Amino acid sequence: SILVNKEGKRFVEELERRDVISKAVTEQTGGVSYMFWDEASMEASGVKEAHPEEYERLIKEKHLVKADTIDEAAAFFGIDAETLKKTIADYNQYAADGKDLEFNKRGKLVAFGEGPYYIMVSQPSVHHTMGGVVINTNAQVLDKDGKAISGLYAAGEVTGGIHGTNRLGSDAIADITVFGRIAGEQVSK
């Protein structure tokens, strides 16, 4: 799939980190992007078979649009169709050449084939915050001078610094479990 903006242009490497993609999306017209893919990609993903009710609901509610042509897909969201067609043609050429000249997309580039095509709005949302109170290895909250605040413990997303500047998927599970247990043990002493 590719991400395009309202103007029908790619604007970021689709395999970038979530923070990079989110920032790039917010800089686009309306703060949204559109994910575009073809039937071959849909079939390869197995999404329709794995989640048939959700697929049908998304189609019915028009969050996910299935279109016979690129023009039809573009028209649904008011995207510039001619630019989108050029973007897709360029991407298909990159796939044929084995090199993305615009964004150096990693991995194997797969050209878009015949329709039907799929398109949906894609925009960032908050699901994890970076930053928060600083804790030590005993899950004690530290004051601005780095001293433990007596009786105050923390774990999970309220804490800061555990993940550095970016979080990898599923990493929060480990820190909430480990520091939650440590905080519980400390409080019980």
Short mmCIF file of C-alpha atoms in Angstrom, two decimals:
data_model
loop_
_atom_site.label_atom_id
_atom_site.label_comp_id
_atom_site.label_asym_id
_atom_site.label_seq_id
_atom_site.Cartn_x
_atom_site.Cartn_y
_atom_site.Cartn_z
CA SER A 1 0.00 0.00 0.00
CA ILE A 2 0.95 3.63 -0.29
CA LEU A 3 -0.03 6.70 1.70
CA VAL A 4 -1.14 9.71 -0.28
CA ASN A 5 -2.41 13.14 0.63
CA LYS A 6 -5.49 15.03 -0.60
CA GLU A 7 -3.48 16.11 -3.62
CA GLY A 8 -2.84 12.47 -4.57
CA LYS A 9 0.89 12.51 -3.80
CA ARG A 10 3.00 10.29 -1.59
CA PHE A 11 4.65 12.32 1.18
CA VAL A 12 6.53 9.84 3.39
CA GLU A 13 8.10 6.41 3.27
CA GLU A 14 5.27 4.10 4.28
CA LEU A 15 7.51 1.88 6.43
CA GLU A 16 8.88 4.73 8.55
CA ARG A 17 8.48 4.83 12.33
CA ARG A 18 5.04 5.74 13.62
CA ASP A 19 6.20 9.12 14.94
CA VAL A 20 7.72 10.09 11.59
CA ILE A 21 4.58 9.07 9.67
CA SER A 22 2.28 10.78 12.19
CA LYS A 23 4.20 14.05 11.95
CA ALA A 24 4.18 13.87 8.14
CA VAL A 25 0.42 13.22 8.08
CA THR A 26 -0.33 16.19 10.35
CA GLU A 27 1.52 18.42 7.88
CA GLN A 28 -0.78 17.39 4.99
CA THR A 29 -3.98 19.14 3.89
CA GLY A 30 -6.60 18.53 6.57
CA GLY A 31 -4.11 16.57 8.70
CA VAL A 32 -5.13 13.31 7.02
CA SER A 33 -3.75 10.78 4.60
CA TYR A 34 -5.26 8.01 2.53
CA MET A 35 -4.04 4.45 2.34
CA PHE A 36 -4.41 2.95 -1.13
CA TRP A 37 -3.98 -0.68 -2.23
CA ASP A 38 -5.23 -3.15 -4.80
CA GLU A 39 -7.15 -6.44 -4.79
CA ALA A 40 -3.97 -8.56 -5.00
CA SER A 41 -2.65 -6.91 -1.83
CA MET A 42 -6.00 -7.39 -0.09
CA GLU A 43 -6.02 -11.08 -0.99
CA ALA A 44 -2.39 -11.54 0.08
CA SER A 45 -3.11 -9.93 3.45
CA GLY A 46 -5.90 -12.38 4.32
CA VAL A 47 -7.78 -9.59 6.11
CA LYS A 48 -11.16 -10.31 4.50
CA GLU A 49 -11.00 -13.95 5.54
CA ALA A 50 -9.59 -13.31 9.02
CA HIS A 51 -12.00 -10.48 9.89
CA PRO A 52 -15.04 -10.79 7.60
CA GLU A 53 -17.50 -8.94 9.87
CA GLU A 54 -15.16 -6.02 10.41
CA TYR A 55 -14.36 -5.85 6.69
CA GLU A 56 -18.07 -5.75 5.81
CA ARG A 57 -18.78 -3.14 8.51
CA LEU A 58 -15.97 -0.87 7.26
CA ILE A 59 -17.25 -1.15 3.69
CA LYS A 60 -20.88 -0.56 4.77
CA GLU A 61 -19.94 2.48 6.88
CA LYS A 62 -17.73 3.79 4.06
CA HIS A 63 -14.60 3.93 6.19
CA LEU A 64 -13.08 1.55 3.67
CA VAL A 65 -14.01 2.09 0.04
CA LYS A 66 -13.80 -0.59 -2.61
CA ALA A 67 -13.64 0.96 -6.09
CA ASP A 68 -13.42 -0.52 -9.57
CA THR A 69 -11.15 2.26 -10.83
CA ILE A 70 -8.53 4.64 -9.48
CA ASP A 71 -10.78 7.54 -10.54
CA GLU A 72 -13.64 6.14 -8.46
CA ALA A 73 -11.38 5.63 -5.43
CA ALA A 74 -10.04 9.19 -5.70
CA ALA A 75 -13.48 10.73 -6.21
CA PHE A 76 -14.88 9.25 -3.01
CA PHE A 77 -12.49 11.29 -0.84
CA GLY A 78 -12.09 14.24 -3.23
CA ILE A 79 -8.49 13.37 -4.08
CA ASP A 80 -6.95 14.70 -7.28
CA ALA A 81 -7.41 11.66 -9.56
CA GLU A 82 -4.87 12.60 -12.24
CA THR A 83 -2.15 13.14 -9.66
CA LEU A 84 -3.07 9.90 -7.89
CA LYS A 85 -2.83 8.00 -11.20
CA LYS A 86 0.61 9.54 -11.83
CA THR A 87 1.70 8.67 -8.29
CA ILE A 88 0.63 5.05 -8.84
CA ALA A 89 2.34 4.92 -12.25
CA ASP A 90 5.56 6.27 -10.71
CA TYR A 91 5.34 3.75 -7.87
CA ASN A 92 4.77 0.91 -10.34
CA GLN A 93 7.90 2.02 -12.21
CA TYR A 94 9.87 2.04 -8.95
CA ALA A 95 8.64 -1.50 -8.33
CA ALA A 96 9.76 -2.55 -11.81
CA ASP A 97 13.16 -0.92 -11.27
CA GLY A 98 13.49 -2.22 -7.70
CA LYS A 99 14.19 1.25 -6.26
CA ASP A 100 11.89 3.90 -4.80
CA LEU A 101 13.41 7.15 -6.07
CA GLU A 102 11.14 9.38 -3.97
CA PHE A 103 11.30 7.94 -0.46
CA ASN A 104 13.64 4.94 -0.70
CA LYS A 105 10.93 2.59 0.60
CA ARG A 106 12.45 -0.45 2.25
CA GLY A 107 11.51 -3.99 1.42
CA LYS A 108 10.23 -5.42 -1.83
CA LEU A 109 8.22 -2.97 -3.88
CA VAL A 110 5.12 -4.56 -5.38
CA ALA A 111 3.42 -2.85 -8.31
CA PHE A 112 -0.30 -2.16 -8.21
CA GLY A 113 -2.28 -4.35 -10.56
CA GLU A 114 -5.83 -4.25 -11.80
CA GLY A 115 -8.74 -3.23 -9.61
CA PRO A 116 -10.73 -3.33 -7.63
CA TYR A 117 -8.85 -0.89 -5.45
CA TYR A 118 -9.23 0.00 -1.80
CA ILE A 119 -8.79 3.34 -0.11
CA MET A 120 -9.34 4.53 3.45
CA VAL A 121 -8.61 7.58 5.55
CA SER A 122 -5.59 7.17 7.77
CA GLN A 123 -4.72 9.69 10.44
CA PRO A 124 -2.72 9.66 13.65
CA SER A 125 -4.26 9.32 17.07
CA VAL A 126 -2.82 9.19 20.56
CA HIS A 127 -2.45 5.66 21.88
CA HIS A 128 0.70 6.01 23.96
CA THR A 129 2.33 9.07 25.43
CA MET A 130 6.06 9.58 25.78
CA GLY A 131 7.18 11.27 28.95
CA GLY A 132 5.83 11.45 32.45
CA VAL A 133 7.16 11.16 35.98
CA VAL A 134 10.68 9.82 36.42
CA ILE A 135 11.09 6.66 38.49
CA ASN A 136 14.03 4.72 39.84
CA THR A 137 14.60 0.94 39.74
CA ASN A 138 12.30 0.56 42.77
CA ALA A 139 9.47 2.30 40.86
CA GLN A 140 9.69 5.27 43.26
CA VAL A 141 8.78 8.63 41.73
CA LEU A 142 11.70 11.05 41.78
CA ASP A 143 11.49 14.77 42.44
CA LYS A 144 13.18 17.42 40.27
CA ASP A 145 16.43 16.86 42.18
CA GLY A 146 16.39 13.11 41.52
CA LYS A 147 15.42 12.14 45.08
CA ALA A 148 12.74 9.53 45.77
CA ILE A 149 9.42 10.93 47.00
CA SER A 150 8.46 8.89 50.04
CA GLY A 151 5.44 6.63 49.50
CA LEU A 152 4.92 7.57 45.83
CA TYR A 153 5.32 4.82 43.23
CA ALA A 154 4.46 4.64 39.54
CA ALA A 155 4.42 2.23 36.60
CA GLY A 156 3.17 2.22 33.02
CA GLU A 157 2.50 5.15 30.72
CA VAL A 158 2.48 7.68 33.55
CA THR A 159 6.25 7.15 33.80
CA GLY A 160 8.80 8.76 31.51
CA GLY A 161 12.14 7.76 30.10
CA ILE A 162 11.56 4.00 29.98
CA HIS A 163 11.31 3.91 26.17
CA GLY A 164 13.62 6.77 25.26
CA THR A 165 12.29 8.90 22.41
CA ASN A 166 10.18 6.26 20.63
CA ARG A 167 8.34 3.14 21.71
CA LEU A 168 8.42 -0.15 19.87
CA GLY A 169 5.17 -2.06 19.59
CA SER A 170 4.31 -4.24 22.62
CA ASP A 171 7.18 -2.86 24.71
CA ALA A 172 4.80 -1.16 27.13
CA ILE A 173 3.52 -4.56 28.26
CA ALA A 174 6.90 -5.46 29.73
CA ASP A 175 7.43 -2.20 31.59
CA ILE A 176 3.94 -2.08 33.11
CA THR A 177 4.29 -5.68 34.27
CA VAL A 178 7.80 -5.33 35.67
CA PHE A 179 7.43 -1.92 37.28
CA GLY A 180 3.88 -2.63 38.42
CA ARG A 181 5.15 -5.68 40.29
CA ILE A 182 8.11 -3.77 41.71
CA ALA A 183 5.83 -0.93 42.86
CA GLY A 184 3.46 -3.44 44.48
CA GLU A 185 6.32 -5.18 46.28
CA GLN A 186 7.71 -1.85 47.50
CA VAL A 187 4.33 -0.65 48.80
CA SER A 188 3.77 -3.94 50.66
CA LYS A 189 7.02 -3.57 52.65
#
